mmCIF file with all atom_site columns, C-alpha atoms in Angstrom:
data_model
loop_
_atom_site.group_PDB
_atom_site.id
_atom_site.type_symbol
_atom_site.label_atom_id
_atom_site.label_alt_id
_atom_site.label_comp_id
_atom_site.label_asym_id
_atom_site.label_entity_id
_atom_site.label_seq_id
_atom_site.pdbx_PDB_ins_code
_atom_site.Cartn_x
_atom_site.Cartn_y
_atom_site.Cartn_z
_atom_site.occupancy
_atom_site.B_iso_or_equiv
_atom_site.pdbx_formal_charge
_atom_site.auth_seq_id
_atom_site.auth_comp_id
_atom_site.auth_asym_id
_atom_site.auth_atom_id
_atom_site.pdbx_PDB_model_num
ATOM 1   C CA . UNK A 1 1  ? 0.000   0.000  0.000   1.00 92.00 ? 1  UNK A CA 1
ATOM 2   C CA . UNK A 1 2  ? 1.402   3.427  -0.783  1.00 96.00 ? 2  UNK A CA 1
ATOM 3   C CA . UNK A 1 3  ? 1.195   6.481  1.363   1.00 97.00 ? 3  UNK A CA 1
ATOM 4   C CA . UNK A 1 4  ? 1.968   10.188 1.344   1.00 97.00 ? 4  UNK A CA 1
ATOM 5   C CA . UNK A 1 5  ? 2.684   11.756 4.601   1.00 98.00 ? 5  UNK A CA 1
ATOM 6   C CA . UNK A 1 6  ? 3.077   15.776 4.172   1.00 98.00 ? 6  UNK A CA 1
ATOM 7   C CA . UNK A 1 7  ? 4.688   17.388 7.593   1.00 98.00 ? 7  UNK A CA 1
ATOM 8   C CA . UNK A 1 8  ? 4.289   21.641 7.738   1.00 97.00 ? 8  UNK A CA 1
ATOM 9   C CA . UNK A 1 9  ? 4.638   23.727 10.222  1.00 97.00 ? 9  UNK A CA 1
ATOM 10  C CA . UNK A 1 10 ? 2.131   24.959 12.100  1.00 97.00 ? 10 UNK A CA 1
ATOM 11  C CA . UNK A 1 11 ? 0.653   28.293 11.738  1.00 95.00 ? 11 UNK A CA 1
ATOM 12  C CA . UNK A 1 12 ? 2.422   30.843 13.800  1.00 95.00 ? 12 UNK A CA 1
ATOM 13  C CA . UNK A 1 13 ? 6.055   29.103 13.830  1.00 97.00 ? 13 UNK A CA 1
ATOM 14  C CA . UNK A 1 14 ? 8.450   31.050 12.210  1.00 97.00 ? 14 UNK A CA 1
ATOM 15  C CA . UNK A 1 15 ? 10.232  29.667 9.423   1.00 97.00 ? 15 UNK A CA 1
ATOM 16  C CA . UNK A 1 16 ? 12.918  31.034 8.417   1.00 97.00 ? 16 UNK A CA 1
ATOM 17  C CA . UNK A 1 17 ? 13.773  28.423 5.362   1.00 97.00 ? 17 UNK A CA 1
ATOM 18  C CA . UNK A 1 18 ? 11.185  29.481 3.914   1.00 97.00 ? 18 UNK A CA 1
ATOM 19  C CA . UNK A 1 19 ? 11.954  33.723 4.295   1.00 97.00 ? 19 UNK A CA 1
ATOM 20  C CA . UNK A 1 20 ? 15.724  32.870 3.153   1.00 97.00 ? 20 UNK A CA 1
ATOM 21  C CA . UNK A 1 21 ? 13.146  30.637 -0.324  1.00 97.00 ? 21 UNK A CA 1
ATOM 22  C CA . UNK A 1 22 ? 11.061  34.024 -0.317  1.00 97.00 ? 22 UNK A CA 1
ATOM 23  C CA . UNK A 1 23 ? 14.249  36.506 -0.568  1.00 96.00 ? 23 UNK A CA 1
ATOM 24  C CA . UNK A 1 24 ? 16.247  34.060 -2.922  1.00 97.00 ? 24 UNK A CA 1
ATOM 25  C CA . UNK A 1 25 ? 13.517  34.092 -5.484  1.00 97.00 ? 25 UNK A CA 1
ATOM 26  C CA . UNK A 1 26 ? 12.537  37.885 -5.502  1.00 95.00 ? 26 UNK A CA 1
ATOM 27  C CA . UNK A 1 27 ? 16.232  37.822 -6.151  1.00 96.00 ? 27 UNK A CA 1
ATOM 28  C CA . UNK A 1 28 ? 16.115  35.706 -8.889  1.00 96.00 ? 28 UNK A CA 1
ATOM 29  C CA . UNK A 1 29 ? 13.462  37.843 -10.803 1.00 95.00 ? 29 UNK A CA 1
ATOM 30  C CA . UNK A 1 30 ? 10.654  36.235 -9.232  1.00 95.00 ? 30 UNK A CA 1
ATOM 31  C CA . UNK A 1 31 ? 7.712   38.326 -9.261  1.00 92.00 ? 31 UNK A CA 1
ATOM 32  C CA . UNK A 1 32 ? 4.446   38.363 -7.002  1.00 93.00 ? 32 UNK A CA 1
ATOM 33  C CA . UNK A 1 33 ? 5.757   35.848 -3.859  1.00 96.00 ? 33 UNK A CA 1
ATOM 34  C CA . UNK A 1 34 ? 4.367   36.937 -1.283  1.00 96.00 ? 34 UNK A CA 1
ATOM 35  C CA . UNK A 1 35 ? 4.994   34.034 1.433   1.00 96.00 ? 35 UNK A CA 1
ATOM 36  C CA . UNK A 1 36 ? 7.163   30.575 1.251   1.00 97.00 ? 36 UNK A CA 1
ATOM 37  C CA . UNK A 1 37 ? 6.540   28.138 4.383   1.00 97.00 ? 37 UNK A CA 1
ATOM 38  C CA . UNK A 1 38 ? 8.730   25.052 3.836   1.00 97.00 ? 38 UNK A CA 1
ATOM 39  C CA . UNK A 1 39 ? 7.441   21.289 4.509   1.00 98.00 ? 39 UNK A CA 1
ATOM 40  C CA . UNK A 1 40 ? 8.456   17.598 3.693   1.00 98.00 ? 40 UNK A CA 1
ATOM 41  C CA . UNK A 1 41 ? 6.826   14.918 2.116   1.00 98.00 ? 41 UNK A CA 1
ATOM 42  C CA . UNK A 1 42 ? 7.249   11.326 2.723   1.00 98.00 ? 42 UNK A CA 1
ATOM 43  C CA . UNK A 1 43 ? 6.171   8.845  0.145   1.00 97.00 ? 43 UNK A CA 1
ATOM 44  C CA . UNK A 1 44 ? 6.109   5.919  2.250   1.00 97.00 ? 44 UNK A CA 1
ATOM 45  C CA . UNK A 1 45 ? 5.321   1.719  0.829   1.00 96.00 ? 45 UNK A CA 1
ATOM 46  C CA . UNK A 1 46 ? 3.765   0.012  3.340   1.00 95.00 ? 46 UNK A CA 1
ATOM 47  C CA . UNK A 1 47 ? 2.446   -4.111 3.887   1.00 94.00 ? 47 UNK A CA 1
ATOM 48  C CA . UNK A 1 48 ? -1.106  -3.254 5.833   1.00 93.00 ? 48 UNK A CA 1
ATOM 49  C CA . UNK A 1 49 ? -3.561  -5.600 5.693   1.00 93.00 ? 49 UNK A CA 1
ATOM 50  C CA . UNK A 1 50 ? -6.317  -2.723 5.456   1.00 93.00 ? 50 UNK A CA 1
ATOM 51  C CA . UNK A 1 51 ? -6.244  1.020  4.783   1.00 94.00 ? 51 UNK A CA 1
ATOM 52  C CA . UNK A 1 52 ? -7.252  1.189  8.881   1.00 94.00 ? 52 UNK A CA 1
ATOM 53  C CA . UNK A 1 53 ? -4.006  -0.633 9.574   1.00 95.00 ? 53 UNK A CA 1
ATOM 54  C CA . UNK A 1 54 ? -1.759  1.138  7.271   1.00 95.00 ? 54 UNK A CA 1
ATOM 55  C CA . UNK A 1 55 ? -2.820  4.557  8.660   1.00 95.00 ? 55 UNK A CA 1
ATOM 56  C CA . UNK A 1 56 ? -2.667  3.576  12.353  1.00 96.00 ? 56 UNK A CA 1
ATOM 57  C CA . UNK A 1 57 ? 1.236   2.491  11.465  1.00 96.00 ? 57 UNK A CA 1
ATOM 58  C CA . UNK A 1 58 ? 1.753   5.895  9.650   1.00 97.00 ? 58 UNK A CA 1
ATOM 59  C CA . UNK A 1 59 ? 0.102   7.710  12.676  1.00 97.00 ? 59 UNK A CA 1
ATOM 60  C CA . UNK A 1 60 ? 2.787   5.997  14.921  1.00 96.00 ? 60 UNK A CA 1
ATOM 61  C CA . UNK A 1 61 ? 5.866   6.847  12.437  1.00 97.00 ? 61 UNK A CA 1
ATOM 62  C CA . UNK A 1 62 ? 4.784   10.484 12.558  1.00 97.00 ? 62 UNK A CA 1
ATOM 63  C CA . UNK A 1 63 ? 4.429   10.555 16.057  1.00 97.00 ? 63 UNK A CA 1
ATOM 64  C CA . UNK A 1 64 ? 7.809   9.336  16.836  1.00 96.00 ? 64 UNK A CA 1
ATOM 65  C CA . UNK A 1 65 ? 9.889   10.312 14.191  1.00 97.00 ? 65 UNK A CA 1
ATOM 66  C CA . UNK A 1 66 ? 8.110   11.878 10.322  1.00 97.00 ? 66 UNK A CA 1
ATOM 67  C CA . UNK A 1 67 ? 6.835   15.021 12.602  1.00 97.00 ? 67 UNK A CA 1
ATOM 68  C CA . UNK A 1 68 ? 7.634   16.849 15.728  1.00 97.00 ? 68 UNK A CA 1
ATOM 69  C CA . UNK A 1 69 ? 3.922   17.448 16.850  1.00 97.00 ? 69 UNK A CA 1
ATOM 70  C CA . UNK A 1 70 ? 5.092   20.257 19.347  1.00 97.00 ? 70 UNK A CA 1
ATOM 71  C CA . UNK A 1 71 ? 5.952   22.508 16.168  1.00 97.00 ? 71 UNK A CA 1
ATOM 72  C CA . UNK A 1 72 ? 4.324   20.277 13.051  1.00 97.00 ? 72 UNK A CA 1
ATOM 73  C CA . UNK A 1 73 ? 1.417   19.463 11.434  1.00 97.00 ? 73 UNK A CA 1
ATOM 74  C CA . UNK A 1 74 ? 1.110   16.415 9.653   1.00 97.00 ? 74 UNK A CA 1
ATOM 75  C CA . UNK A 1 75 ? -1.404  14.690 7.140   1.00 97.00 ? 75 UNK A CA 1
ATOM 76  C CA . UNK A 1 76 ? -1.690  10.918 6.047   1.00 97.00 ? 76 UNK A CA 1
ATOM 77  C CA . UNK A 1 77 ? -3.029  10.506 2.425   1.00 97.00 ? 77 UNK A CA 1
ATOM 78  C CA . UNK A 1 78 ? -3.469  6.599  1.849   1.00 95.00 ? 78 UNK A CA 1
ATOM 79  C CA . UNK A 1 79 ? -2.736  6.324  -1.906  1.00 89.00 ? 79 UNK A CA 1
ATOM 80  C CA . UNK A 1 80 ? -4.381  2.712  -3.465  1.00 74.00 ? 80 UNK A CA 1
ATOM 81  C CA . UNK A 1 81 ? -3.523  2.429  -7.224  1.00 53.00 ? 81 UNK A CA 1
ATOM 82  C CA . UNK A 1 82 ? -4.900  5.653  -9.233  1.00 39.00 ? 82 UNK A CA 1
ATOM 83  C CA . UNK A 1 83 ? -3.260  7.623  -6.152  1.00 41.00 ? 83 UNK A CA 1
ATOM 84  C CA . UNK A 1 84 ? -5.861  8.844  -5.161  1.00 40.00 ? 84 UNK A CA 1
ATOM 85  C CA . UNK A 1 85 ? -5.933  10.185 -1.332  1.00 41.00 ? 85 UNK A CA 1
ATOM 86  C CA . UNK A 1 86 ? -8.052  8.592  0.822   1.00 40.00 ? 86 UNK A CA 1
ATOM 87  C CA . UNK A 1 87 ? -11.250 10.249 2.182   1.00 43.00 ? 87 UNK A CA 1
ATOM 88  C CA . UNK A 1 88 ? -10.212 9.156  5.996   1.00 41.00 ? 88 UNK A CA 1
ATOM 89  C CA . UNK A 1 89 ? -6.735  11.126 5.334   1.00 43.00 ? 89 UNK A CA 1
ATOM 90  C CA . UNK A 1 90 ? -5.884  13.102 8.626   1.00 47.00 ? 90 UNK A CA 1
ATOM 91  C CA . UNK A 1 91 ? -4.609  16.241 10.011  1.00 50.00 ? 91 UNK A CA 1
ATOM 92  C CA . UNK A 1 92 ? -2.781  15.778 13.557  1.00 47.00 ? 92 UNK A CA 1
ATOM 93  C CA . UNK B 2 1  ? -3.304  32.945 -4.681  1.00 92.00 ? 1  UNK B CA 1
ATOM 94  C CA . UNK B 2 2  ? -1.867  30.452 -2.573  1.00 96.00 ? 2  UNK B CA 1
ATOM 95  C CA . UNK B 2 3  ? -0.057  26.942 -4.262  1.00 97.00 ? 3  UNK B CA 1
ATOM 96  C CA . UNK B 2 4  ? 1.841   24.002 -2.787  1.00 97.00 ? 4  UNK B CA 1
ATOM 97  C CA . UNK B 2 5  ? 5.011   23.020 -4.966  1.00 98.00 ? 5  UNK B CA 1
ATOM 98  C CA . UNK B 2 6  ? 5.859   19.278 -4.135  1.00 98.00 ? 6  UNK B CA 1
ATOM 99  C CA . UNK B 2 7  ? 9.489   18.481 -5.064  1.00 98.00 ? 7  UNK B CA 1
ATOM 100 C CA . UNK B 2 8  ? 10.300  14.332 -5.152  1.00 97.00 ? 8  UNK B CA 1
ATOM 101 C CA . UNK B 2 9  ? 13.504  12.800 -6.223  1.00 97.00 ? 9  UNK B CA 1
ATOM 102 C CA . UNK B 2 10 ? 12.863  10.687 -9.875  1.00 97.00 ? 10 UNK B CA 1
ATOM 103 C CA . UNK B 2 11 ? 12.516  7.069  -9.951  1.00 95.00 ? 11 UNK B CA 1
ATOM 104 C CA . UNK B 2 12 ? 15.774  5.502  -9.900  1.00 95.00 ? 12 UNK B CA 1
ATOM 105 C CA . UNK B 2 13 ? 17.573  8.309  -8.169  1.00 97.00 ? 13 UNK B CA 1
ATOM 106 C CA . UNK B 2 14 ? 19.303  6.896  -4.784  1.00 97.00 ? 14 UNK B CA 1
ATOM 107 C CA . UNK B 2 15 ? 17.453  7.994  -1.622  1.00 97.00 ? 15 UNK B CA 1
ATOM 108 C CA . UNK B 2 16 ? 19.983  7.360  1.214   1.00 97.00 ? 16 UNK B CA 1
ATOM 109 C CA . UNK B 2 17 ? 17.776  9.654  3.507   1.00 97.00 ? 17 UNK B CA 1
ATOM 110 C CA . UNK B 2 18 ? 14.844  7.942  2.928   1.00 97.00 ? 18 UNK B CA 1
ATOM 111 C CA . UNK B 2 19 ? 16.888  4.315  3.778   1.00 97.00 ? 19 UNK B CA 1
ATOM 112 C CA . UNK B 2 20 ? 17.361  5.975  6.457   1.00 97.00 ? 20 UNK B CA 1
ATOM 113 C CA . UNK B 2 21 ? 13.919  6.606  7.673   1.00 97.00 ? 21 UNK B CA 1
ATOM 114 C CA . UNK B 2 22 ? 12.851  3.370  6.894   1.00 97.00 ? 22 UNK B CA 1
ATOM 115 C CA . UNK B 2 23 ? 15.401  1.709  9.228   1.00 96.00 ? 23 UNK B CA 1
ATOM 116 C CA . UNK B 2 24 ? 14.658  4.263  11.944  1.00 97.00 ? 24 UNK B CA 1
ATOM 117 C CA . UNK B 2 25 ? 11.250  3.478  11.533  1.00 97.00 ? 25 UNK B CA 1
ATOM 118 C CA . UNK B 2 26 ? 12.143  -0.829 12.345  1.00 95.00 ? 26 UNK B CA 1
ATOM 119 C CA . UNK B 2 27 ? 13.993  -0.149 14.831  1.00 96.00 ? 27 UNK B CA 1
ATOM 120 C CA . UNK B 2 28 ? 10.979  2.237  16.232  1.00 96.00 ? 28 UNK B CA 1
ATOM 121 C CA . UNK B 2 29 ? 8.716   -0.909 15.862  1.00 95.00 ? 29 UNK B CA 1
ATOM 122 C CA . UNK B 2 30 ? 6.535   0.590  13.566  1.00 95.00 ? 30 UNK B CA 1
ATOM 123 C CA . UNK B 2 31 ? 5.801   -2.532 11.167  1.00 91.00 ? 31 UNK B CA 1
ATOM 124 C CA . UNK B 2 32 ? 5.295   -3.279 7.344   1.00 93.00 ? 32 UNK B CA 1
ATOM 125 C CA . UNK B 2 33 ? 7.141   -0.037 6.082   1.00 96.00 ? 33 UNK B CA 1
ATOM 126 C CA . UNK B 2 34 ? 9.288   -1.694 2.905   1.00 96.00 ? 34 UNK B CA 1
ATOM 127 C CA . UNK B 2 35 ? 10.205  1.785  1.620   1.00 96.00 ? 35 UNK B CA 1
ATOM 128 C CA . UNK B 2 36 ? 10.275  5.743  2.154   1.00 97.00 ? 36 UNK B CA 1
ATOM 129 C CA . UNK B 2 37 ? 11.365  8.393  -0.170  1.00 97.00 ? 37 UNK B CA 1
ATOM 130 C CA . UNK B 2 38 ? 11.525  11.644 0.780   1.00 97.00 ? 38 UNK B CA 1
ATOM 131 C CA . UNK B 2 39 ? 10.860  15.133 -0.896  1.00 98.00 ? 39 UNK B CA 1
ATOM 132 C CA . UNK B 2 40 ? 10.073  18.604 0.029   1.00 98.00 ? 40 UNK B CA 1
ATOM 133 C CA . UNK B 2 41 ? 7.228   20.863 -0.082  1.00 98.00 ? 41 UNK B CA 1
ATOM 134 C CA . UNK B 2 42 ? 6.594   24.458 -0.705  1.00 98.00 ? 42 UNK B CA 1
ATOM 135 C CA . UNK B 2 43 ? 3.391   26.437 0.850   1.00 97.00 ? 43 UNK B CA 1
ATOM 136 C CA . UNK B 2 44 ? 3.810   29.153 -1.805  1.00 97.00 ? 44 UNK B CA 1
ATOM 137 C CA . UNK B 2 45 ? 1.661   32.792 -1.553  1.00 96.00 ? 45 UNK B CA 1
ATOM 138 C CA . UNK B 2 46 ? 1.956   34.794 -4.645  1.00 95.00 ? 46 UNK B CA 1
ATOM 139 C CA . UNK B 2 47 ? 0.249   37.991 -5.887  1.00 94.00 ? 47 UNK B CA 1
ATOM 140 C CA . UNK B 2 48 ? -0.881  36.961 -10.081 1.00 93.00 ? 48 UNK B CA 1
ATOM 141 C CA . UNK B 2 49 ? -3.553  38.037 -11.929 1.00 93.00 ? 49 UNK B CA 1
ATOM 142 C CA . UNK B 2 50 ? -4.990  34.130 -12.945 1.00 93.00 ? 50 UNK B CA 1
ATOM 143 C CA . UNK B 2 51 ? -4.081  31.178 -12.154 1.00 94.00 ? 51 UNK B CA 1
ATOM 144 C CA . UNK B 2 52 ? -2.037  30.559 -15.821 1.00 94.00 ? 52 UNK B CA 1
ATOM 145 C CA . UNK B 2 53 ? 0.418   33.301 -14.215 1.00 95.00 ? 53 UNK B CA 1
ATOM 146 C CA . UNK B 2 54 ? 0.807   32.220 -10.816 1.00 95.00 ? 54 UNK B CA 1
ATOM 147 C CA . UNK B 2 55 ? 1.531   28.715 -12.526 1.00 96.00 ? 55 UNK B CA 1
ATOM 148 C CA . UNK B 2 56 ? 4.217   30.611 -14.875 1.00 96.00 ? 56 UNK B CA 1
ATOM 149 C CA . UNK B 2 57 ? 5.877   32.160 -12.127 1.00 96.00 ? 57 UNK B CA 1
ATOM 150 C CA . UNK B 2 58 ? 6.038   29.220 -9.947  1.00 97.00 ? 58 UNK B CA 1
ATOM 151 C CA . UNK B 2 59 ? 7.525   27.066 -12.686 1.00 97.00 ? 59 UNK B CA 1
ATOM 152 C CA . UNK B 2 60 ? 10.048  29.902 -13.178 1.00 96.00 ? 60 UNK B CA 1
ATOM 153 C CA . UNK B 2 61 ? 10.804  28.998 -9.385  1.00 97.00 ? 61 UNK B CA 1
ATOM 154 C CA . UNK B 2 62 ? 11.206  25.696 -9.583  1.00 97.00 ? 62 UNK B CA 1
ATOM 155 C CA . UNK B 2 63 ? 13.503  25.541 -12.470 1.00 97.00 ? 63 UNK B CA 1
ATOM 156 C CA . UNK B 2 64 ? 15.596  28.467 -10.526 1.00 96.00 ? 64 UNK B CA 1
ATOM 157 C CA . UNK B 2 65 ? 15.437  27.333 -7.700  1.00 97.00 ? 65 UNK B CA 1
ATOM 158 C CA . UNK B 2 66 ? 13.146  24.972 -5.697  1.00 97.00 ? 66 UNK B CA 1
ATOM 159 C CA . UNK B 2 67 ? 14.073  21.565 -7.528  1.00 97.00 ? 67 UNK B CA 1
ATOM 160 C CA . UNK B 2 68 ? 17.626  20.723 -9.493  1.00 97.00 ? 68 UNK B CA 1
ATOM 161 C CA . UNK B 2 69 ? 15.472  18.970 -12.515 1.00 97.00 ? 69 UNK B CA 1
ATOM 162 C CA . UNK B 2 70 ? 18.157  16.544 -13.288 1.00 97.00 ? 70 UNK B CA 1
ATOM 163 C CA . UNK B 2 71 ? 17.237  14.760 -10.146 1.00 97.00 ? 71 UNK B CA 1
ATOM 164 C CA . UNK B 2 72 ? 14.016  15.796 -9.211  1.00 97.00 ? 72 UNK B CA 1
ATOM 165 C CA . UNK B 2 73 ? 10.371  16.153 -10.256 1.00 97.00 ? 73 UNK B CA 1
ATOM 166 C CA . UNK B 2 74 ? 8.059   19.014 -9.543  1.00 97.00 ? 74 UNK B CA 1
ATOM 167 C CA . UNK B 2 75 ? 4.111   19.508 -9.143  1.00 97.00 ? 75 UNK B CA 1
ATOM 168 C CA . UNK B 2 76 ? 2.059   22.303 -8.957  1.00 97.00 ? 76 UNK B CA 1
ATOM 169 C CA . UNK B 2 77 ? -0.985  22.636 -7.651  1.00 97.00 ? 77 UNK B CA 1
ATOM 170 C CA . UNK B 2 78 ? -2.775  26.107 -7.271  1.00 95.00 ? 78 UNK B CA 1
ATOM 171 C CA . UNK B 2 79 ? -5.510  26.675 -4.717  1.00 89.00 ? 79 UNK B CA 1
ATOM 172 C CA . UNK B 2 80 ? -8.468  28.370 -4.408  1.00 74.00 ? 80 UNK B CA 1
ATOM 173 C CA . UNK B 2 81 ? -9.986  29.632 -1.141  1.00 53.00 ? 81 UNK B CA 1
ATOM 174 C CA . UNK B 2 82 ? -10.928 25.544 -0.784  1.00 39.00 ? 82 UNK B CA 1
ATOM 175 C CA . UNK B 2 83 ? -7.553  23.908 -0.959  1.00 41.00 ? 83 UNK B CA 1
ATOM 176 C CA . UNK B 2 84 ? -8.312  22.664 -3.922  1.00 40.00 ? 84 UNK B CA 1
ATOM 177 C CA . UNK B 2 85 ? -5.966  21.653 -6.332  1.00 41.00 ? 85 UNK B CA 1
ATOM 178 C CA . UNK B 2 86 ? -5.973  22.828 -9.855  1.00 40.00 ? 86 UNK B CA 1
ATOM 179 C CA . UNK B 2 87 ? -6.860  20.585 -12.798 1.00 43.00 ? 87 UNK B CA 1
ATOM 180 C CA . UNK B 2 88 ? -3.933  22.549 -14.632 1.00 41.00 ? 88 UNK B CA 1
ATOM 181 C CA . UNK B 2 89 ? -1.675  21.691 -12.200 1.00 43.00 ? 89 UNK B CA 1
ATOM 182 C CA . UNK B 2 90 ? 1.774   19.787 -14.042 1.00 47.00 ? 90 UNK B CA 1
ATOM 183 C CA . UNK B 2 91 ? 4.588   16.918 -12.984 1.00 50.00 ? 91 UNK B CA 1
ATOM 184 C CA . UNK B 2 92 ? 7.612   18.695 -14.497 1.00 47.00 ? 92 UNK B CA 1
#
């Protein structure tokens, strides 16, 4: 089973990966950027019996290592074939 | 106009990071995971007229800057007020 985890920050933390992105591209002739916040994606393959299974195992491996949950957001998209995301994908 | 740039490595290209996370994730106990590859994404806010120029200037970005094309793919997806993502929206 495939699996897209997407970890941003939460609202309010500063990023400042993201500013230096924001400066570097107005510098680079850029035009119109207003904001750049700065995430990571994990595109994980997974053996789960069921899409239940597979997204309690992803909610574990974002809890103790994809995402620090003091400062990060994180959302679970369960991806089955067409990759589409599933409907039971979750913020945390 | 706010758009989320997802940057993943290509098929084929080596993802030591992402070998990694897996084994981090074993020896974590979280179970099943046979493979993780990771990227990064982009929370982008840009002033454009339409959505054709936001998705001009963006891909301007990502050649520039966001993603080194020889090893990576790019998406775009624009979104409006919703979250949702634009039909338009490319794999570079």
């Amino acid at each position: 089973m495939k699996a897209r985890v997407t970890v941003t920050l939460k609202t309010g933390v500063l990023d400042p990966q993201g500013k230096a992105i924001e400066g570097a591209l107005t510098s680079l002739g850029v035009e119109g950027v207003t904001s750049v916040r700065q995430g990571k994606v994990f595109d994980v393959e997974l053996d789960a019996p069921d899409e239940a299974a597979a997204e309690t195992a992803l909610k574990a491996a974002c809890e103790k290592l994809l995402a620090n949950t003091v400062i990060e957001n994180y959302r679970i998209a369960i991806r089955n074939g067409a990759g589409k995301a599933a409907p039971g994908s979750k913020e945390g």
